[in-house]
Coordinates of N, CA, C and O in Angstrom, one line a residue:
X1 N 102.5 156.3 98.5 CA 102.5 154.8 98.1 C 101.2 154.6 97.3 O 100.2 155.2 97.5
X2 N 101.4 153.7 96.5 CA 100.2 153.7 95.5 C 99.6 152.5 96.2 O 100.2 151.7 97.0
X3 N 97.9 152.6 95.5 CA 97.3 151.4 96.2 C 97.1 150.4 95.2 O 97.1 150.6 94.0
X4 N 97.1 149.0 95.8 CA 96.6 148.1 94.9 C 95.9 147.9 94.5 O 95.2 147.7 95.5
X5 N 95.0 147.5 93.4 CA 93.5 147.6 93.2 C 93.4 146.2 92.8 O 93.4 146.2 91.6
X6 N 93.2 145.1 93.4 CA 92.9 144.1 93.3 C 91.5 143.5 92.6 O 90.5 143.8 93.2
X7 N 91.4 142.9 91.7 CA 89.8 142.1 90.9 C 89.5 141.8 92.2 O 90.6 141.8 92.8
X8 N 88.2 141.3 93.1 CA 87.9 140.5 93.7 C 88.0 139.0 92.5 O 88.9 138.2 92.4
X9 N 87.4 139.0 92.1 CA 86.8 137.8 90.8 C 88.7 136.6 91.0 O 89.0 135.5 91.3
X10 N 89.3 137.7 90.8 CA 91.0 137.4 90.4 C 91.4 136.4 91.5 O 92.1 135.5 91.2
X11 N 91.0 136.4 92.8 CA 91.5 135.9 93.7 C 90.2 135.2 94.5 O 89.3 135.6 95.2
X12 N 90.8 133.4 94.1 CA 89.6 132.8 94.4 C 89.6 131.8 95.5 O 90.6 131.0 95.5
X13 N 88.8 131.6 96.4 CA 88.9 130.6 97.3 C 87.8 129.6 97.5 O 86.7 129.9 97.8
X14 N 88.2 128.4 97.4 CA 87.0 127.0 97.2 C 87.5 126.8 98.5 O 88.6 126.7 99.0
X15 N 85.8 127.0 99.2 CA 85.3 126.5 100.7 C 85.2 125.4 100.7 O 84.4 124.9 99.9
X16 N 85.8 124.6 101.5 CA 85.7 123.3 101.9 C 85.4 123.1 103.4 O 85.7 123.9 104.3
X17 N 84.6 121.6 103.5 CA 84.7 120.9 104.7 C 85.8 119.6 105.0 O 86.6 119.0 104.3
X18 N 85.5 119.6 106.3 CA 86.4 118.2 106.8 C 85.8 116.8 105.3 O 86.5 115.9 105.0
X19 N 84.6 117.2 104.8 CA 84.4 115.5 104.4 C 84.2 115.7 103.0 O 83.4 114.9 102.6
X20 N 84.8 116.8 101.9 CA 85.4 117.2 101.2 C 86.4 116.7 100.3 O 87.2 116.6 101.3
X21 N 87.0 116.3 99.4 CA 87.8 115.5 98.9 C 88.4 117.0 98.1 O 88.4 117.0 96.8
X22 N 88.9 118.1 98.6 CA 89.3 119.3 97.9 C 90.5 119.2 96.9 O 90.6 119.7 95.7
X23 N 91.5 118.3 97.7 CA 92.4 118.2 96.8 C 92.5 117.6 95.4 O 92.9 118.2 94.4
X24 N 92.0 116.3 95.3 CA 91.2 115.7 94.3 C 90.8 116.5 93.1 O 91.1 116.4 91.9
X25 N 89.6 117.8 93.9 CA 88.9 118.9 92.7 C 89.8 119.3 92.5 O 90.0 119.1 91.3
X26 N 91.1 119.9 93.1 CA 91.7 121.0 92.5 C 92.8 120.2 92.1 O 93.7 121.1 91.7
X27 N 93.2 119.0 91.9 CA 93.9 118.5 90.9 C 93.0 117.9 89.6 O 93.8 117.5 88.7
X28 N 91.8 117.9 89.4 CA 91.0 117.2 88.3 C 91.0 118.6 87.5 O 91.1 118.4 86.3
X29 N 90.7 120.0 88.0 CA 90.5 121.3 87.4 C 92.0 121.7 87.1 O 92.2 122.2 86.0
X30 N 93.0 121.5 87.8 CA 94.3 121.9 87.0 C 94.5 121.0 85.7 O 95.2 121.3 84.7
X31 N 93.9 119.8 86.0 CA 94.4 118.9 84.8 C 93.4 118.9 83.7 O 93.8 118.4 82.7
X32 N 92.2 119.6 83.7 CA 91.4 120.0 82.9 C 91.6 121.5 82.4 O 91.1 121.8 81.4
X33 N 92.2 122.1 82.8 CA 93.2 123.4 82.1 C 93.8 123.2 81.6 O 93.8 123.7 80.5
X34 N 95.0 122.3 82.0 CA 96.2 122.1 81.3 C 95.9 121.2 79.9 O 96.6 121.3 78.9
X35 N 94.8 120.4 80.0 CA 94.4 119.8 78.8 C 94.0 120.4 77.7 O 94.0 120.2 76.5
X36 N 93.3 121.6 78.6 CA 91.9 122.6 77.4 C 93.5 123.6 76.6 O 93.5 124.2 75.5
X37 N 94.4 123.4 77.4 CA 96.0 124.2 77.0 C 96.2 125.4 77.8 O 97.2 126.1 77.7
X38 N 95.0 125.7 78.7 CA 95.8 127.0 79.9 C 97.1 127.2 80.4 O 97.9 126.4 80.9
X39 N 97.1 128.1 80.4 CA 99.1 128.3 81.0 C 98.5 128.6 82.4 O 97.6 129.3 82.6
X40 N 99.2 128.0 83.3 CA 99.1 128.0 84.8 C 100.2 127.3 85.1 O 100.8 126.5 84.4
X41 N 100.4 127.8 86.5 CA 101.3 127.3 87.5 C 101.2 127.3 89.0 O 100.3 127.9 89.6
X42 N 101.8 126.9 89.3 CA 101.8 127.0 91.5 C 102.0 125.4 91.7 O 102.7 124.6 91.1
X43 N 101.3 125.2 92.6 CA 100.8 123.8 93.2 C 99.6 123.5 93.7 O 98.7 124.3 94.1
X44 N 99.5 122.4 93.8 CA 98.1 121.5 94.4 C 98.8 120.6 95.0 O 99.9 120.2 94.6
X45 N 97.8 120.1 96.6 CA 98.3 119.1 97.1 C 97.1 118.1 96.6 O 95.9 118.2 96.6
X46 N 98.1 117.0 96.2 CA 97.6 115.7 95.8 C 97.0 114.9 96.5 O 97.5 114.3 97.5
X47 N 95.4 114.7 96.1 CA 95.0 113.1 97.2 C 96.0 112.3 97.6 O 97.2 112.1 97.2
X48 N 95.2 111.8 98.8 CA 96.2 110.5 98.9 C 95.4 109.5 98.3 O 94.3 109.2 98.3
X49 N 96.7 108.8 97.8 CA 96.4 107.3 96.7 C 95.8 106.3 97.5 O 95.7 106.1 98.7
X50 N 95.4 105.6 96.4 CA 94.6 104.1 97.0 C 95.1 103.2 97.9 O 94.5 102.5 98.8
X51 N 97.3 103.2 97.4 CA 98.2 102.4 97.7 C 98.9 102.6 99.1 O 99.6 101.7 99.6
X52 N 98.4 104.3 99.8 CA 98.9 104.1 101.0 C 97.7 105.1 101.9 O 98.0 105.4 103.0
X53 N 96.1 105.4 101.3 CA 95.4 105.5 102.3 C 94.8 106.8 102.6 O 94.7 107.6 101.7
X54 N 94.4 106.9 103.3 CA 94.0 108.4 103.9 C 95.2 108.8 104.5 O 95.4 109.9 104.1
X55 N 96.3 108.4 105.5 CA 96.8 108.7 106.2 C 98.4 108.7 105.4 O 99.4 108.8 106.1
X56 N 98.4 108.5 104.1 CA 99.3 108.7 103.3 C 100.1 110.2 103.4 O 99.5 111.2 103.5
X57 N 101.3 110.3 103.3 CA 101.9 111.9 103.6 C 101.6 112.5 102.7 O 101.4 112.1 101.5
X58 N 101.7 113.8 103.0 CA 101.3 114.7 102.0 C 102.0 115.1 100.9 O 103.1 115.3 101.4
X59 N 102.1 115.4 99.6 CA 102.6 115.6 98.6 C 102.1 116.7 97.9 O 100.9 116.8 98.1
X60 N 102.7 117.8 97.2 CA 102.4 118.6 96.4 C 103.0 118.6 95.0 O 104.2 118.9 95.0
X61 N 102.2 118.5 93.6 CA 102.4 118.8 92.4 C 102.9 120.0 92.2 O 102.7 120.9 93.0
X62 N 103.5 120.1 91.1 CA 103.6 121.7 90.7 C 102.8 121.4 89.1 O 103.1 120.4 88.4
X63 N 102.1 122.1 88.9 CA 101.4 121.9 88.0 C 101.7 122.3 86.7 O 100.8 122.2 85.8
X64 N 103.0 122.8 86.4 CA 103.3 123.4 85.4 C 104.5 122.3 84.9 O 104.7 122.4 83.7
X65 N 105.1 121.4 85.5 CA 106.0 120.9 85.8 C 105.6 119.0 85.9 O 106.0 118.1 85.2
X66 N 104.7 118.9 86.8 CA 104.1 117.7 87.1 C 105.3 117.1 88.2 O 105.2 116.2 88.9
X67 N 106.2 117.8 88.0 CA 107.0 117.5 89.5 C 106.6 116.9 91.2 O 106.8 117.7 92.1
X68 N 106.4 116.1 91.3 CA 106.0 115.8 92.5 C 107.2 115.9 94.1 O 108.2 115.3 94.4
X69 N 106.3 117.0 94.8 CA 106.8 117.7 96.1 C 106.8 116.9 97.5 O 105.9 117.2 98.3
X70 N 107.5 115.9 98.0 CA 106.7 115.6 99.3 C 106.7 116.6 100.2 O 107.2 117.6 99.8
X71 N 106.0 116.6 101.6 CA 106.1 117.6 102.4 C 105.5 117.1 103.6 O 104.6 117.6 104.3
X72 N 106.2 116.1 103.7 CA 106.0 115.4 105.3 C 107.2 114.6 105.7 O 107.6 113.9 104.8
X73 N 107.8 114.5 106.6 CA 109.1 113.8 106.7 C 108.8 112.8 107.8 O 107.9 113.1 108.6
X74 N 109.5 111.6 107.9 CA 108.6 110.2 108.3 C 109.3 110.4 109.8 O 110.5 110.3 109.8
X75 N 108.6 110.6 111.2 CA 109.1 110.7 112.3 C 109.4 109.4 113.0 O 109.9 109.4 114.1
X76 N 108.9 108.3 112.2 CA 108.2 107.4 113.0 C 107.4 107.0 113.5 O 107.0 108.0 114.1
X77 N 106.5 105.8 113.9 CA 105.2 105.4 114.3 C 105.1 106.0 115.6 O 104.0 105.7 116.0
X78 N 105.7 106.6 116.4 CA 105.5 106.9 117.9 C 105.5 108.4 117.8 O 105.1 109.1 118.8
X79 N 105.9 109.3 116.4 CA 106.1 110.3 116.8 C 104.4 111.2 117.2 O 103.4 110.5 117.2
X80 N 104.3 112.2 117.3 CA 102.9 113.1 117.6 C 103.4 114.5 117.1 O 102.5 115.1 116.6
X81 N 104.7 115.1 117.3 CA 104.9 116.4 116.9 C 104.3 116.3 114.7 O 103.8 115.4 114.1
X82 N 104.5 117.5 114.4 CA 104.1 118.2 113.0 C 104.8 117.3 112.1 O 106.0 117.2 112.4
X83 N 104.3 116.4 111.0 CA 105.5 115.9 110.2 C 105.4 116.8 109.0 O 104.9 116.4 107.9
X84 N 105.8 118.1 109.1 CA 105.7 119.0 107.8 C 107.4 119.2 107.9 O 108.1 119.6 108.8
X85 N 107.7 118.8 106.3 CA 108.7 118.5 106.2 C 109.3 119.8 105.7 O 108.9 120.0 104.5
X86 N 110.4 121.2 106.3 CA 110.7 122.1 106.4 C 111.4 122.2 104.9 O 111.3 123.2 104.2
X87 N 112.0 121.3 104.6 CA 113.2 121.1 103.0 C 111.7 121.0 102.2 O 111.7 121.7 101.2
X88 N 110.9 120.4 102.3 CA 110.0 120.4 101.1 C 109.0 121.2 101.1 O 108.2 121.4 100.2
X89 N 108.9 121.7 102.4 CA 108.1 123.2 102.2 C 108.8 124.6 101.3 O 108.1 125.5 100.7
X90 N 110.3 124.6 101.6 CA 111.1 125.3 101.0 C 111.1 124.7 99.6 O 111.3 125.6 98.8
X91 N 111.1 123.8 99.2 CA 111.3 123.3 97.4 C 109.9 124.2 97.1 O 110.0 125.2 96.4
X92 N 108.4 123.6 97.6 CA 107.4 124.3 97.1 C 107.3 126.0 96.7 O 106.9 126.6 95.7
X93 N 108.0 126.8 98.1 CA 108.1 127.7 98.7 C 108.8 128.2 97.2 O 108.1 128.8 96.4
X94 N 109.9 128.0 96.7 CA 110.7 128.2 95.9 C 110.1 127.8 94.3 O 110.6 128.3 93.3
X95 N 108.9 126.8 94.2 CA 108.5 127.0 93.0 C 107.2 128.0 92.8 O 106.7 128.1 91.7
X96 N 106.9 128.7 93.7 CA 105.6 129.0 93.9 C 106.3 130.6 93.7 O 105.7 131.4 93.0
X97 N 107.3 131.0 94.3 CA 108.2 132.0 93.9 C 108.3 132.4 92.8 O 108.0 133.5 92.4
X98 N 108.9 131.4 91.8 CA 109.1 131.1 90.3 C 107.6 131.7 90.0 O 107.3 132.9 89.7
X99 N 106.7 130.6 90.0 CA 105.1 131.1 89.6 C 104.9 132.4 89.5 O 104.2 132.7 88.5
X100 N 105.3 133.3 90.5 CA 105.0 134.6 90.3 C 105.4 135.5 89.4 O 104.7 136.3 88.9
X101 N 106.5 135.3 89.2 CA 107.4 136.1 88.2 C 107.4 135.8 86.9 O 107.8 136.5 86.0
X102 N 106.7 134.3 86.5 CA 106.2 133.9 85.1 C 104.9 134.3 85.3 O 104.3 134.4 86.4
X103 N 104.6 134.7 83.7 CA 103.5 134.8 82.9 C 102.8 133.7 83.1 O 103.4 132.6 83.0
X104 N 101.5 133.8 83.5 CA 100.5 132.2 83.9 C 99.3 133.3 83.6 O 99.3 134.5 83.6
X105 N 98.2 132.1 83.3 CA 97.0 132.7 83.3 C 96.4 132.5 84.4 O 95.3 133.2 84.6
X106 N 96.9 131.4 85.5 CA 96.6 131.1 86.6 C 97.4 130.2 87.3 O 98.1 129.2 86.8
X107 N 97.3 130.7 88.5 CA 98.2 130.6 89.7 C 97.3 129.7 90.5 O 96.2 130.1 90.9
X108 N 97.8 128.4 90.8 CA 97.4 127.5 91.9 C 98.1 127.4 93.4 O 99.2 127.0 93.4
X109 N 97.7 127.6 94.5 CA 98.1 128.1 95.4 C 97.6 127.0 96.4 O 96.6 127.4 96.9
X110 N 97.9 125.5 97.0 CA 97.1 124.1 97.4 C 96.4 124.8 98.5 O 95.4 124.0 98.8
X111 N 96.3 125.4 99.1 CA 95.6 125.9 100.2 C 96.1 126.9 101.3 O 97.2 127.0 101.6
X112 N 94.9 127.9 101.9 CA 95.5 128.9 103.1 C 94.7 128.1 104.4 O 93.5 128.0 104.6
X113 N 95.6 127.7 105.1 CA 95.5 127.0 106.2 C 95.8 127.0 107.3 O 96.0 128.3 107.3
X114 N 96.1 126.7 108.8 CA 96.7 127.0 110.1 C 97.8 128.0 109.8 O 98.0 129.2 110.2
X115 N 99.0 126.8 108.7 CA 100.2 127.7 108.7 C 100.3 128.9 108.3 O 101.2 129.7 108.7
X116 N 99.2 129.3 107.5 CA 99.3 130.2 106.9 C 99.1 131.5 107.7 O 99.7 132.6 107.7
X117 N 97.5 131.0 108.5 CA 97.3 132.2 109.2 C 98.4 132.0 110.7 O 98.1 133.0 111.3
X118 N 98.8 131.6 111.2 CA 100.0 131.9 111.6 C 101.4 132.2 111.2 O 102.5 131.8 111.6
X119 N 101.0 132.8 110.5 CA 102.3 133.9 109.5 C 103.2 132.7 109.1 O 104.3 133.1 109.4
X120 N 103.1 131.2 108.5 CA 104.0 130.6 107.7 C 103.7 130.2 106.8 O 103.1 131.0 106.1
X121 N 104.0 128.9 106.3 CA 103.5 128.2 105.5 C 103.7 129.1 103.8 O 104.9 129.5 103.7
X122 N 103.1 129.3 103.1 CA 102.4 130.1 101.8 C 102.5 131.3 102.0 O 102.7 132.0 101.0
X123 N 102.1 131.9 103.5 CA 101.4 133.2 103.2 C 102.4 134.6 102.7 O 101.8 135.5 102.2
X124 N 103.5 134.6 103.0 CA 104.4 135.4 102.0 C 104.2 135.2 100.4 O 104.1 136.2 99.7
X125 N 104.3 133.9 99.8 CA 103.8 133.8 98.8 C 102.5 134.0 98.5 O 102.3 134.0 97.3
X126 N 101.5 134.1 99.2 CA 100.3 134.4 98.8 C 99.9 136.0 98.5 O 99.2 136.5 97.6
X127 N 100.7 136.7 99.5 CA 101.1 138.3 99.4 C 101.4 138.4 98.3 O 100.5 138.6 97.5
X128 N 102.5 138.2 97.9 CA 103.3 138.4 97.1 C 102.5 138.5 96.1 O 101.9 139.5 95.9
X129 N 102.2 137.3 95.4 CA 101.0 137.0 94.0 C 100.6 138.0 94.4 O 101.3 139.0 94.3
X130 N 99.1 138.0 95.2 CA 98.0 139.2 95.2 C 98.4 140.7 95.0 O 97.6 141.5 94.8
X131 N 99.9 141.0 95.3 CA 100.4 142.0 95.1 C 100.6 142.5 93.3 O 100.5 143.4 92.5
X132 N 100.9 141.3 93.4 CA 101.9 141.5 91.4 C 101.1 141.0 90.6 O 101.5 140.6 89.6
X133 N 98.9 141.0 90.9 CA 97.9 141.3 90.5 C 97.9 139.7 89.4 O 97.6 139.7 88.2
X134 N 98.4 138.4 90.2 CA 97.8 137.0 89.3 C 96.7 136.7 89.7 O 96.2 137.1 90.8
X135 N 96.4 135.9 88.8 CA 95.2 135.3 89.0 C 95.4 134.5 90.3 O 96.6 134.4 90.6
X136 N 94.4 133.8 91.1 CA 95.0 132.5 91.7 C 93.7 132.0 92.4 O 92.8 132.6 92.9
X137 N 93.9 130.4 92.3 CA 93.0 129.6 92.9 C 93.6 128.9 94.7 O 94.8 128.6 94.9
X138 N 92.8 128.8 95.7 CA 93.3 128.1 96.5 C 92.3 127.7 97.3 O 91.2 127.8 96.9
X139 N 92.6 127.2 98.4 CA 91.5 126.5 98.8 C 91.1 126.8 100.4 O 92.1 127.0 101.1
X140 N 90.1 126.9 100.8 CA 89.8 127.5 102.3 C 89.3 126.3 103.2 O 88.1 126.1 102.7
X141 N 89.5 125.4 104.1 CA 88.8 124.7 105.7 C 87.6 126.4 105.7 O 88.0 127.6 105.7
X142 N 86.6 125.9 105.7 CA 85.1 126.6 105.8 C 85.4 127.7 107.8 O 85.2 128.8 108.1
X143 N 85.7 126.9 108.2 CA 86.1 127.1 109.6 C 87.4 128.2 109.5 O 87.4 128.9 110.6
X144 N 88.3 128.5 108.7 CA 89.5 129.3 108.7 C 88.5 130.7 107.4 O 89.1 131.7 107.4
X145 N 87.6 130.5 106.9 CA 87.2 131.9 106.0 C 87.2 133.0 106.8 O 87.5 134.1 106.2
X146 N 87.0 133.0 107.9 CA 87.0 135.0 108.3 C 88.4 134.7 108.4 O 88.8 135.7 108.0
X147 N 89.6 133.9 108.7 CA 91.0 134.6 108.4 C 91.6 134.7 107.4 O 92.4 135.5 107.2
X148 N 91.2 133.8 106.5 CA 91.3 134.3 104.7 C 90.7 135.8 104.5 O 91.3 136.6 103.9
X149 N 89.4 136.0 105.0 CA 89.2 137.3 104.5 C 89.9 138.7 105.3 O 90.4 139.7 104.7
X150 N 89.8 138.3 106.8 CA 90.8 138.9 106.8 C 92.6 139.4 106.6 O 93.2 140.4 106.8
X151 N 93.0 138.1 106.2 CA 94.1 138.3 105.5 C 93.8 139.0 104.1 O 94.6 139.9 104.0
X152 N 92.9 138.8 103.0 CA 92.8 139.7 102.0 C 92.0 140.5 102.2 O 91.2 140.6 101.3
X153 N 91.7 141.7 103.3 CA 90.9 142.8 103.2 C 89.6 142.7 103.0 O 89.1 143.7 102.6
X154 N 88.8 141.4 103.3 CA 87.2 141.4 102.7 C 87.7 141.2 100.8 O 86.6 141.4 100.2
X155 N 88.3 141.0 100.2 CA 88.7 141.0 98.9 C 89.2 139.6 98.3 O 90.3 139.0 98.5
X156 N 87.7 139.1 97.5 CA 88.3 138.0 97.0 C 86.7 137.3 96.4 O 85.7 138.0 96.7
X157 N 86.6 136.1 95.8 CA 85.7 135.5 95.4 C 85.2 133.9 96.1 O 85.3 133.0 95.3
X158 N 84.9 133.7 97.1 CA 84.3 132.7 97.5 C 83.5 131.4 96.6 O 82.3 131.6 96.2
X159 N 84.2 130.1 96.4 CA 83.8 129.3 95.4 C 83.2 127.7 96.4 O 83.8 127.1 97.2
X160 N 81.7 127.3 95.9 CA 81.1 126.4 96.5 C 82.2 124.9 95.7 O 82.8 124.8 94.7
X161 N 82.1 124.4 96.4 CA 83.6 122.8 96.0 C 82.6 121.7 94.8 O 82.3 120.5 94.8
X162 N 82.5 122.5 94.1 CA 81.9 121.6 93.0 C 82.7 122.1 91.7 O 83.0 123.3 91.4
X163 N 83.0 121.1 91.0 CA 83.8 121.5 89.7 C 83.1 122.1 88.7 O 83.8 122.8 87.9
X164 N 81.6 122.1 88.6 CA 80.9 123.1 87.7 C 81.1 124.2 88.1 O 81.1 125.1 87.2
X165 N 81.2 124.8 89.7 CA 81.6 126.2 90.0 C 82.8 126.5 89.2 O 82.9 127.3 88.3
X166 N 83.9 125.7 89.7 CA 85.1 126.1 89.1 C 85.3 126.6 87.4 O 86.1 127.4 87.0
X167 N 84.5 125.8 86.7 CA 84.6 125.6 85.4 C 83.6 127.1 84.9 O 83.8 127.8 83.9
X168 N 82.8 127.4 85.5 CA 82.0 128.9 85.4 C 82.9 129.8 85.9 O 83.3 130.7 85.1
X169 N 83.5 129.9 87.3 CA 84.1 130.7 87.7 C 85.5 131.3 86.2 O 85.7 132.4 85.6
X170 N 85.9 130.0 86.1 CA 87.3 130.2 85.1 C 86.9 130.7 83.6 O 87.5 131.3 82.7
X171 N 85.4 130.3 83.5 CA 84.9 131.3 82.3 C 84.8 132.2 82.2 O 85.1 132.7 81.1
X172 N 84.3 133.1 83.4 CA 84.1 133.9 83.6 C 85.5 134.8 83.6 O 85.7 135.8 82.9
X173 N 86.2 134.4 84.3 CA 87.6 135.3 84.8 C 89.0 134.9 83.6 O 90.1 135.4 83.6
X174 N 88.5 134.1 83.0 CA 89.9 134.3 82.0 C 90.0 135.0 80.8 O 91.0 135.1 80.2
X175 N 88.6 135.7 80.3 CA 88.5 136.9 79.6 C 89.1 138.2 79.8 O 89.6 139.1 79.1
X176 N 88.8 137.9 81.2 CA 89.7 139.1 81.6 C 91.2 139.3 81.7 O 91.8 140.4 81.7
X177 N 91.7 138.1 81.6 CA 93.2 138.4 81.3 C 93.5 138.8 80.5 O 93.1 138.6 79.4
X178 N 94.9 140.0 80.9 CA 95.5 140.2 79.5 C 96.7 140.3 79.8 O 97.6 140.5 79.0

């Protein structure tokens, strides 16, 4: 079996905290790619808006597309179980599929998180990419990094949550594409 030889550089993760506005960055830097005219794809999960809050449900863009994903389904005010909505994890699930198999100069991946490290969510699609050697951005809770690293072997590039990082990091690593 051959091995994979993965960039670290290639595969990047913006540490965040709880008081963090992550999604925000990583929709302001996809939309500053796509402006500068970068080819990218995947998703980002979208702030929540002015008009319904912090506690607004969650949504994910596809960035290639501007498609908007929800991914919370409304249980009702009494409920307490997960409102992660299974049909729009599967729509995401299925564009983020697509992402791999197109040509992108980068892959946006909204985050590796609980689900992930308990084998749902992304993380087959996260395999996948890092397998078929894309680029990709995504985002780490500071508190979940040793299971990002150990989901990627110690292999990958650790990014401080400021958009000047991002904007160096992407200089740095899109020369390398080919």
């Amino acid at each position: 079996m051959d091995t994979i030889a993965i960039q670290p550089i290639r595969l990047a993760a913006i540490v965040y905290d709880d008081s963090v506005a992550v999604d925000a960055l990583m929709c302001a830097f996809a939309r500053e790619l796509i402006d500068a005219g970068a080819d990218i794809s995947g998703v980002v999960q979208m702030p929540p808006d002015d008009q319904c809050g912090p506690g607004s449900p969650m949504r994910l863009r596809d960035v290639r597309t501007g498609d908007i994903i929800p991914i919370c389904q409304d249980l009702g005010p009494q409920a307490h179980s997960c409102r992660l909505d299974p049909a729009g994890l599967a729509e995401a699930s299925i564009r983020l599929r697509r992402a791999i198999v197109q040509p992108s100069e980068l892959m946006f991946v909204s985050k590796f998180g609980k689900q992930e490290v308990n084998g749902q969510g992304f993380r087959t699609e996260f395999a996948t990419a890092i397998l078929e050697g894309k680029t990709i951005i995504t985002a780490v809770k500071r508190g979940l990094v040793h299971n990002w690293l150990d989901f990627t072997g110690g292999v990958g590039t650790l990014l401080d949550h400021r958009l000047w990082v991002l904007r160096d990091w992407w200089a740095e690593v899109k020369p390398t594409l080919h």
